[in-house]
Amino acid sequence: MVASFDLDQRKDKVAVVQYSNNAELNFNLDTYKTKADVLKHITSLKPKGGRPQYIGAGLQFVKDNVFVPNAGSRQDEGVKQILIVLAGGRSRDSPRGPASMLKTAGVTTFAIGSRMSNSAEMEMISSNPNFKYSKTMSINMLKTLYPLVVRQPAGRDVVFLLDGSDATRSGFPAMRDFVQKQVDTLSVDDGKDRVSVVQYSSDPAVQFYLNTYTTKREVLDSVRGLRHKGGRPLNTGAALRYLRDNVFTASAGSRRPSGVPQVLILITGGRSFDSIDEPASALKQLGVLTIAIGTRGSDPRELQTITGEPSHAVSVSEFTDLPNVQEQLSSVMSTVPMRVTPLTPTVTGKNMTHLQSPVSL
């Protein structure tokens, strides 16, 4: 597999970890700079030894020690993260939790097992049931499937969270117009971008999910028909928590597990009545890029806490001034990493980790 990667130009990076009763790093993503060095090390690998097998602990080790920036991971730059698990037996611990955390972190996992492996475990570990293989079919299938994993449409999942409390009634039409202008710049019709709109006051209300509409016309028609929600107080924290649990999810149309960038655009006119610290942190952990736009009734420090980046917190005097920040918002949106579709089925731009059982396959 490594022989087919583009390592010499640093488009791809490779790491190898062995596991048995514990995990052992053979080399990380930044250890070697050339394909020759990587292949030389792989050729000299010796079985780690040890028993029993703890696949769950091995997955946890990879998440905490390999798919991290200081070990060479470029996930923050939008580079695809791929894990190949080679297993020769059943695990003595449960891989469910660590496998789920890897998926949440945006890592695409392929599991290859021998006849001594547990098929249910392999399926649990894999990002997709189609990514589970037996020894005999593994290499050819992986070579076929890699391009399909990496060559996904460029795009973003964009969620608008709108302050629909009593205090924004007069400014709501301007807020609605602003959302329309933003949607008009997105590539919805070709399936690249997806859009969701949520209003909130004391509680959130979904206007439509990321997978509700598939054309720009449908999205725009729905936005034009938005009616002010009303209600009080303004619970921004509860709304952010709701988005994490109900909108940035696969069932609601989020493509985060496939590595599609997740963007939240919050437009608010006041201070939150509840705490935003934990929900905002949880969204950051999901990898959601948040842009917050507030009026003079908002708390600038609160907006910066929500975004985690001062330049992503924008202020206007009134909602009618929203067109003045259109260009600034477009500039921030342009920094969101976009997935690129190669012209040929060549696998490039990956951080690859092989997690191997010491049992020979």
PDB file of C-alpha atoms in Angstrom, residues 121-293:
ATOM      1  CA  GLU A 121     -15.798  -6.030  15.995  1.00  0.00           C
ATOM      2  CA  MET A 122     -14.406  -5.288  12.549  1.00  0.00           C
ATOM      3  CA  GLU A 123     -17.721  -3.744  11.532  1.00  0.00           C
ATOM      4  CA  MET A 124     -17.839  -1.724  14.770  1.00  0.00           C
ATOM      5  CA  ILE A 125     -14.346  -0.347  14.127  1.00  0.00           C
ATOM      6  CA  SER A 126     -14.926   0.515  10.468  1.00  0.00           C
ATOM      7  CA  SER A 127     -16.269   3.934   9.529  1.00  0.00           C
ATOM      8  CA  ASN A 128     -18.610   2.232   7.099  1.00  0.00           C
ATOM      9  CA  PRO A 129     -19.718  -1.432   6.890  1.00  0.00           C
ATOM     10  CA  ASN A 130     -18.253  -1.469   3.364  1.00  0.00           C
ATOM     11  CA  PHE A 131     -14.828  -0.743   4.869  1.00  0.00           C
ATOM     12  CA  LYS A 132     -14.650  -4.134   6.637  1.00  0.00           C
ATOM     13  CA  TYR A 133     -12.539  -6.757   4.852  1.00  0.00           C
ATOM     14  CA  SER A 134     -11.241 -10.260   5.195  1.00  0.00           C
ATOM     15  CA  LYS A 135      -7.554 -10.963   4.586  1.00  0.00           C
ATOM     16  CA  THR A 136      -8.065 -12.396   1.102  1.00  0.00           C
ATOM     17  CA  MET A 137      -9.813  -9.354  -0.335  1.00  0.00           C
ATOM     18  CA  SER A 138      -8.180  -6.560   1.634  1.00  0.00           C
ATOM     19  CA  ILE A 139      -5.427  -5.114  -0.568  1.00  0.00           C
ATOM     20  CA  ASN A 140      -7.300  -5.060  -3.866  1.00  0.00           C
ATOM     21  CA  MET A 141     -10.426  -3.677  -2.228  1.00  0.00           C
ATOM     22  CA  LEU A 142      -8.501  -0.975  -0.385  1.00  0.00           C
ATOM     23  CA  LYS A 143      -6.767   0.131  -3.581  1.00  0.00           C
ATOM     24  CA  THR A 144     -10.165   0.405  -5.220  1.00  0.00           C
ATOM     25  CA  LEU A 145     -11.881   2.149  -2.328  1.00  0.00           C
ATOM     26  CA  TYR A 146      -9.247   4.736  -1.331  1.00  0.00           C
ATOM     27  CA  PRO A 147      -9.945   7.033  -4.295  1.00  0.00           C
ATOM     28  CA  LEU A 148     -13.668   6.868  -3.515  1.00  0.00           C
ATOM     29  CA  VAL A 149     -13.019   7.961   0.059  1.00  0.00           C
ATOM     30  CA  VAL A 150     -10.734  10.857  -0.847  1.00  0.00           C
ATOM     31  CA  ARG A 151     -12.453  12.023  -4.035  1.00  0.00           C
ATOM     32  CA  GLN A 152     -15.579  13.432  -2.457  1.00  0.00           C
ATOM     33  CA  PRO A 153     -17.169  16.664  -3.623  1.00  0.00           C
ATOM     34  CA  ALA A 154     -15.721  19.894  -2.291  1.00  0.00           C
ATOM     35  CA  GLY A 155     -18.191  21.581  -0.014  1.00  0.00           C
ATOM     36  CA  ARG A 156     -19.373  22.644   3.408  1.00  0.00           C
ATOM     37  CA  ASP A 157     -22.274  21.994   5.749  1.00  0.00           C
ATOM     38  CA  VAL A 158     -23.506  25.451   6.790  1.00  0.00           C
ATOM     39  CA  VAL A 159     -25.910  25.979   9.700  1.00  0.00           C
ATOM     40  CA  PHE A 160     -27.481  29.378  10.419  1.00  0.00           C
ATOM     41  CA  LEU A 161     -28.544  29.909  14.042  1.00  0.00           C
ATOM     42  CA  LEU A 162     -30.844  32.939  14.282  1.00  0.00           C
ATOM     43  CA  ASP A 163     -31.909  34.862  17.372  1.00  0.00           C
ATOM     44  CA  GLY A 164     -35.703  34.676  17.199  1.00  0.00           C
ATOM     45  CA  SER A 165     -36.396  36.164  20.638  1.00  0.00           C
ATOM     46  CA  ASP A 166     -38.902  38.946  21.301  1.00  0.00           C
ATOM     47  CA  ALA A 167     -36.109  41.534  21.182  1.00  0.00           C
ATOM     48  CA  THR A 168     -35.308  40.839  17.511  1.00  0.00           C
ATOM     49  CA  ARG A 169     -38.812  41.085  16.067  1.00  0.00           C
ATOM     50  CA  SER A 170     -38.193  44.354  14.192  1.00  0.00           C
ATOM     51  CA  GLY A 171     -34.771  43.253  12.963  1.00  0.00           C
ATOM     52  CA  PHE A 172     -35.799  39.797  11.809  1.00  0.00           C
ATOM     53  CA  PRO A 173     -36.547  40.753   8.162  1.00  0.00           C
ATOM     54  CA  ALA A 174     -32.980  42.106   7.806  1.00  0.00           C
ATOM     55  CA  MET A 175     -31.639  38.923   9.366  1.00  0.00           C
ATOM     56  CA  ARG A 176     -33.667  36.838   6.929  1.00  0.00           C
ATOM     57  CA  ASP A 177     -32.456  38.878   3.937  1.00  0.00           C
ATOM     58  CA  PHE A 178     -28.862  38.423   5.055  1.00  0.00           C
ATOM     59  CA  VAL A 179     -29.264  34.640   5.184  1.00  0.00           C
ATOM     60  CA  GLN A 180     -30.736  34.685   1.666  1.00  0.00           C
ATOM     61  CA  LYS A 181     -27.712  36.568   0.340  1.00  0.00           C
ATOM     62  CA  GLN A 182     -25.353  34.098   1.995  1.00  0.00           C
ATOM     63  CA  VAL A 183     -27.221  31.072   0.645  1.00  0.00           C
ATOM     64  CA  ASP A 184     -27.070  32.603  -2.823  1.00  0.00           C
ATOM     65  CA  THR A 185     -23.251  32.345  -2.697  1.00  0.00           C
ATOM     66  CA  LEU A 186     -23.274  28.616  -1.850  1.00  0.00           C
ATOM     67  CA  SER A 187     -23.122  25.637  -4.221  1.00  0.00           C
ATOM     68  CA  VAL A 188     -26.255  23.752  -3.214  1.00  0.00           C
ATOM     69  CA  ASP A 189     -27.521  22.473  -6.560  1.00  0.00           C
ATOM     70  CA  ASP A 190     -24.460  20.306  -7.269  1.00  0.00           C
ATOM     71  CA  GLY A 191     -24.513  18.785  -3.797  1.00  0.00           C
ATOM     72  CA  LYS A 192     -21.321  20.465  -2.645  1.00  0.00           C
ATOM     73  CA  ASP A 193     -22.879  22.641   0.073  1.00  0.00           C
ATOM     74  CA  ARG A 194     -25.734  21.863   2.441  1.00  0.00           C
ATOM     75  CA  VAL A 195     -27.721  24.371   4.491  1.00  0.00           C
ATOM     76  CA  SER A 196     -29.746  24.262   7.700  1.00  0.00           C
ATOM     77  CA  VAL A 197     -31.552  27.084   9.526  1.00  0.00           C
ATOM     78  CA  VAL A 198     -32.456  27.054  13.221  1.00  0.00           C
ATOM     79  CA  GLN A 199     -34.205  29.795  15.221  1.00  0.00           C
ATOM     80  CA  TYR A 200     -33.964  30.052  18.986  1.00  0.00           C
ATOM     81  CA  SER A 201     -35.107  32.063  21.979  1.00  0.00           C
ATOM     82  CA  SER A 202     -35.830  30.193  25.222  1.00  0.00           C
ATOM     83  CA  ASP A 203     -35.612  27.009  23.160  1.00  0.00           C
ATOM     84  CA  PRO A 204     -34.437  26.150  19.618  1.00  0.00           C
ATOM     85  CA  ALA A 205     -36.677  25.369  16.641  1.00  0.00           C
ATOM     86  CA  VAL A 206     -35.334  23.773  13.454  1.00  0.00           C
ATOM     87  CA  GLN A 207     -36.651  25.440  10.302  1.00  0.00           C
ATOM     88  CA  PHE A 208     -35.003  22.797   8.098  1.00  0.00           C
ATOM     89  CA  TYR A 209     -32.123  20.337   8.388  1.00  0.00           C
ATOM     90  CA  LEU A 210     -29.001  19.901   6.266  1.00  0.00           C
ATOM     91  CA  ASN A 211     -30.664  17.094   4.313  1.00  0.00           C
ATOM     92  CA  THR A 212     -34.142  18.621   4.027  1.00  0.00           C
ATOM     93  CA  TYR A 213     -33.545  20.368   0.682  1.00  0.00           C
ATOM     94  CA  THR A 214     -31.289  19.489  -2.241  1.00  0.00           C
ATOM     95  CA  THR A 215     -31.676  22.584  -4.436  1.00  0.00           C
ATOM     96  CA  LYS A 216     -30.872  26.250  -3.853  1.00  0.00           C
ATOM     97  CA  ARG A 217     -34.366  27.275  -4.926  1.00  0.00           C
ATOM     98  CA  GLU A 218     -35.934  25.102  -2.213  1.00  0.00           C
ATOM     99  CA  VAL A 219     -33.595  26.535   0.420  1.00  0.00           C
ATOM    100  CA  LEU A 220     -34.232  30.133  -0.654  1.00  0.00           C
ATOM    101  CA  ASP A 221     -37.997  29.609  -0.774  1.00  0.00           C
ATOM    102  CA  SER A 222     -37.918  28.246   2.759  1.00  0.00           C
ATOM    103  CA  VAL A 223     -35.764  31.142   4.011  1.00  0.00           C
ATOM    104  CA  ARG A 224     -38.099  33.706   2.414  1.00  0.00           C
ATOM    105  CA  GLY A 225     -41.007  32.081   4.231  1.00  0.00           C
ATOM    106  CA  LEU A 226     -39.392  32.233   7.675  1.00  0.00           C
ATOM    107  CA  ARG A 227     -41.572  33.756  10.408  1.00  0.00           C
ATOM    108  CA  HIS A 228     -40.196  35.239  13.597  1.00  0.00           C
ATOM    109  CA  LYS A 229     -40.272  32.675  16.409  1.00  0.00           C
ATOM    110  CA  GLY A 230     -40.609  34.950  19.447  1.00  0.00           C
ATOM    111  CA  GLY A 231     -40.133  34.012  23.080  1.00  0.00           C
ATOM    112  CA  ARG A 232     -37.778  34.796  25.941  1.00  0.00           C
ATOM    113  CA  PRO A 233     -35.275  34.606  27.578  1.00  0.00           C
ATOM    114  CA  LEU A 234     -32.418  34.086  25.104  1.00  0.00           C
ATOM    115  CA  ASN A 235     -30.716  30.738  25.850  1.00  0.00           C
ATOM    116  CA  THR A 236     -27.792  30.627  23.436  1.00  0.00           C
ATOM    117  CA  GLY A 237     -26.058  27.837  25.357  1.00  0.00           C
ATOM    118  CA  ALA A 238     -29.078  25.541  25.046  1.00  0.00           C
ATOM    119  CA  ALA A 239     -29.270  26.312  21.312  1.00  0.00           C
ATOM    120  CA  LEU A 240     -25.593  25.457  20.764  1.00  0.00           C
ATOM    121  CA  ARG A 241     -26.044  22.205  22.688  1.00  0.00           C
ATOM    122  CA  TYR A 242     -29.089  21.391  20.556  1.00  0.00           C
ATOM    123  CA  LEU A 243     -27.094  21.905  17.358  1.00  0.00           C
ATOM    124  CA  ARG A 244     -24.389  19.534  18.586  1.00  0.00           C
ATOM    125  CA  ASP A 245     -26.894  16.798  19.440  1.00  0.00           C
ATOM    126  CA  ASN A 246     -29.479  17.230  16.685  1.00  0.00           C
ATOM    127  CA  VAL A 247     -28.132  19.164  13.685  1.00  0.00           C
ATOM    128  CA  PHE A 248     -24.417  18.426  13.307  1.00  0.00           C
ATOM    129  CA  THR A 249     -25.305  14.725  13.106  1.00  0.00           C
ATOM    130  CA  ALA A 250     -25.326  12.209  10.277  1.00  0.00           C
ATOM    131  CA  SER A 251     -29.082  11.606  10.644  1.00  0.00           C
ATOM    132  CA  ALA A 252     -29.703  15.334  10.096  1.00  0.00           C
ATOM    133  CA  GLY A 253     -27.510  15.424   6.989  1.00  0.00           C
ATOM    134  CA  SER A 254     -24.123  16.385   8.452  1.00  0.00           C
ATOM    135  CA  ARG A 255     -21.198  14.944   6.490  1.00  0.00           C
ATOM    136  CA  ARG A 256     -18.703  15.557   9.296  1.00  0.00           C
ATOM    137  CA  PRO A 257     -17.754  11.837   9.549  1.00  0.00           C
ATOM    138  CA  SER A 258     -16.677  12.091   5.889  1.00  0.00           C
ATOM    139  CA  GLY A 259     -14.481  15.106   6.582  1.00  0.00           C
ATOM    140  CA  VAL A 260     -16.750  17.789   5.104  1.00  0.00           C
ATOM    141  CA  PRO A 261     -16.122  21.119   6.920  1.00  0.00           C
ATOM    142  CA  GLN A 262     -18.834  22.140   9.376  1.00  0.00           C
ATOM    143  CA  VAL A 263     -19.704  25.844   9.631  1.00  0.00           C
ATOM    144  CA  LEU A 264     -22.020  27.598  12.077  1.00  0.00           C
ATOM    145  CA  ILE A 265     -23.128  31.197  11.482  1.00  0.00           C
ATOM    146  CA  LEU A 266     -24.748  32.642  14.601  1.00  0.00           C
ATOM    147  CA  ILE A 267     -26.694  35.921  14.344  1.00  0.00           C
ATOM    148  CA  THR A 268     -27.805  37.278  17.699  1.00  0.00           C
ATOM    149  CA  GLY A 269     -29.038  40.513  19.225  1.00  0.00           C
ATOM    150  CA  GLY A 270     -28.528  39.991  22.937  1.00  0.00           C
ATOM    151  CA  ARG A 271     -26.679  38.368  25.812  1.00  0.00           C
ATOM    152  CA  SER A 272     -27.317  34.738  26.642  1.00  0.00           C
ATOM    153  CA  PHE A 273     -29.368  33.986  29.736  1.00  0.00           C
ATOM    154  CA  ASP A 274     -27.596  30.623  30.190  1.00  0.00           C
ATOM    155  CA  SER A 275     -23.926  29.595  30.062  1.00  0.00           C
ATOM    156  CA  ILE A 276     -22.351  29.152  26.645  1.00  0.00           C
ATOM    157  CA  ASP A 277     -18.949  27.832  27.799  1.00  0.00           C
ATOM    158  CA  GLU A 278     -19.494  24.057  27.705  1.00  0.00           C
ATOM    159  CA  PRO A 279     -21.707  23.945  24.568  1.00  0.00           C
ATOM    160  CA  ALA A 280     -19.284  26.216  22.672  1.00  0.00           C
ATOM    161  CA  SER A 281     -16.344  24.022  23.706  1.00  0.00           C
ATOM    162  CA  ALA A 282     -18.220  20.889  22.609  1.00  0.00           C
ATOM    163  CA  LEU A 283     -18.793  22.335  19.130  1.00  0.00           C
ATOM    164  CA  LYS A 284     -15.097  23.213  18.847  1.00  0.00           C
ATOM    165  CA  GLN A 285     -14.243  19.622  19.763  1.00  0.00           C
ATOM    166  CA  LEU A 286     -16.462  18.486  16.886  1.00  0.00           C
ATOM    167  CA  GLY A 287     -14.405  20.677  14.583  1.00  0.00           C
ATOM    168  CA  VAL A 288     -17.205  23.155  13.878  1.00  0.00           C
ATOM    169  CA  LEU A 289     -15.989  26.566  12.668  1.00  0.00           C
ATOM    170  CA  THR A 290     -18.254  29.167  14.240  1.00  0.00           C
ATOM    171  CA  ILE A 291     -18.800  32.729  13.027  1.00  0.00           C
ATOM    172  CA  ALA A 292     -20.803  34.938  15.402  1.00  0.00           C
ATOM    173  CA  ILE A 293     -22.458  38.213  14.382  1.00  0.00           C
TER     174      ILE A 293
END
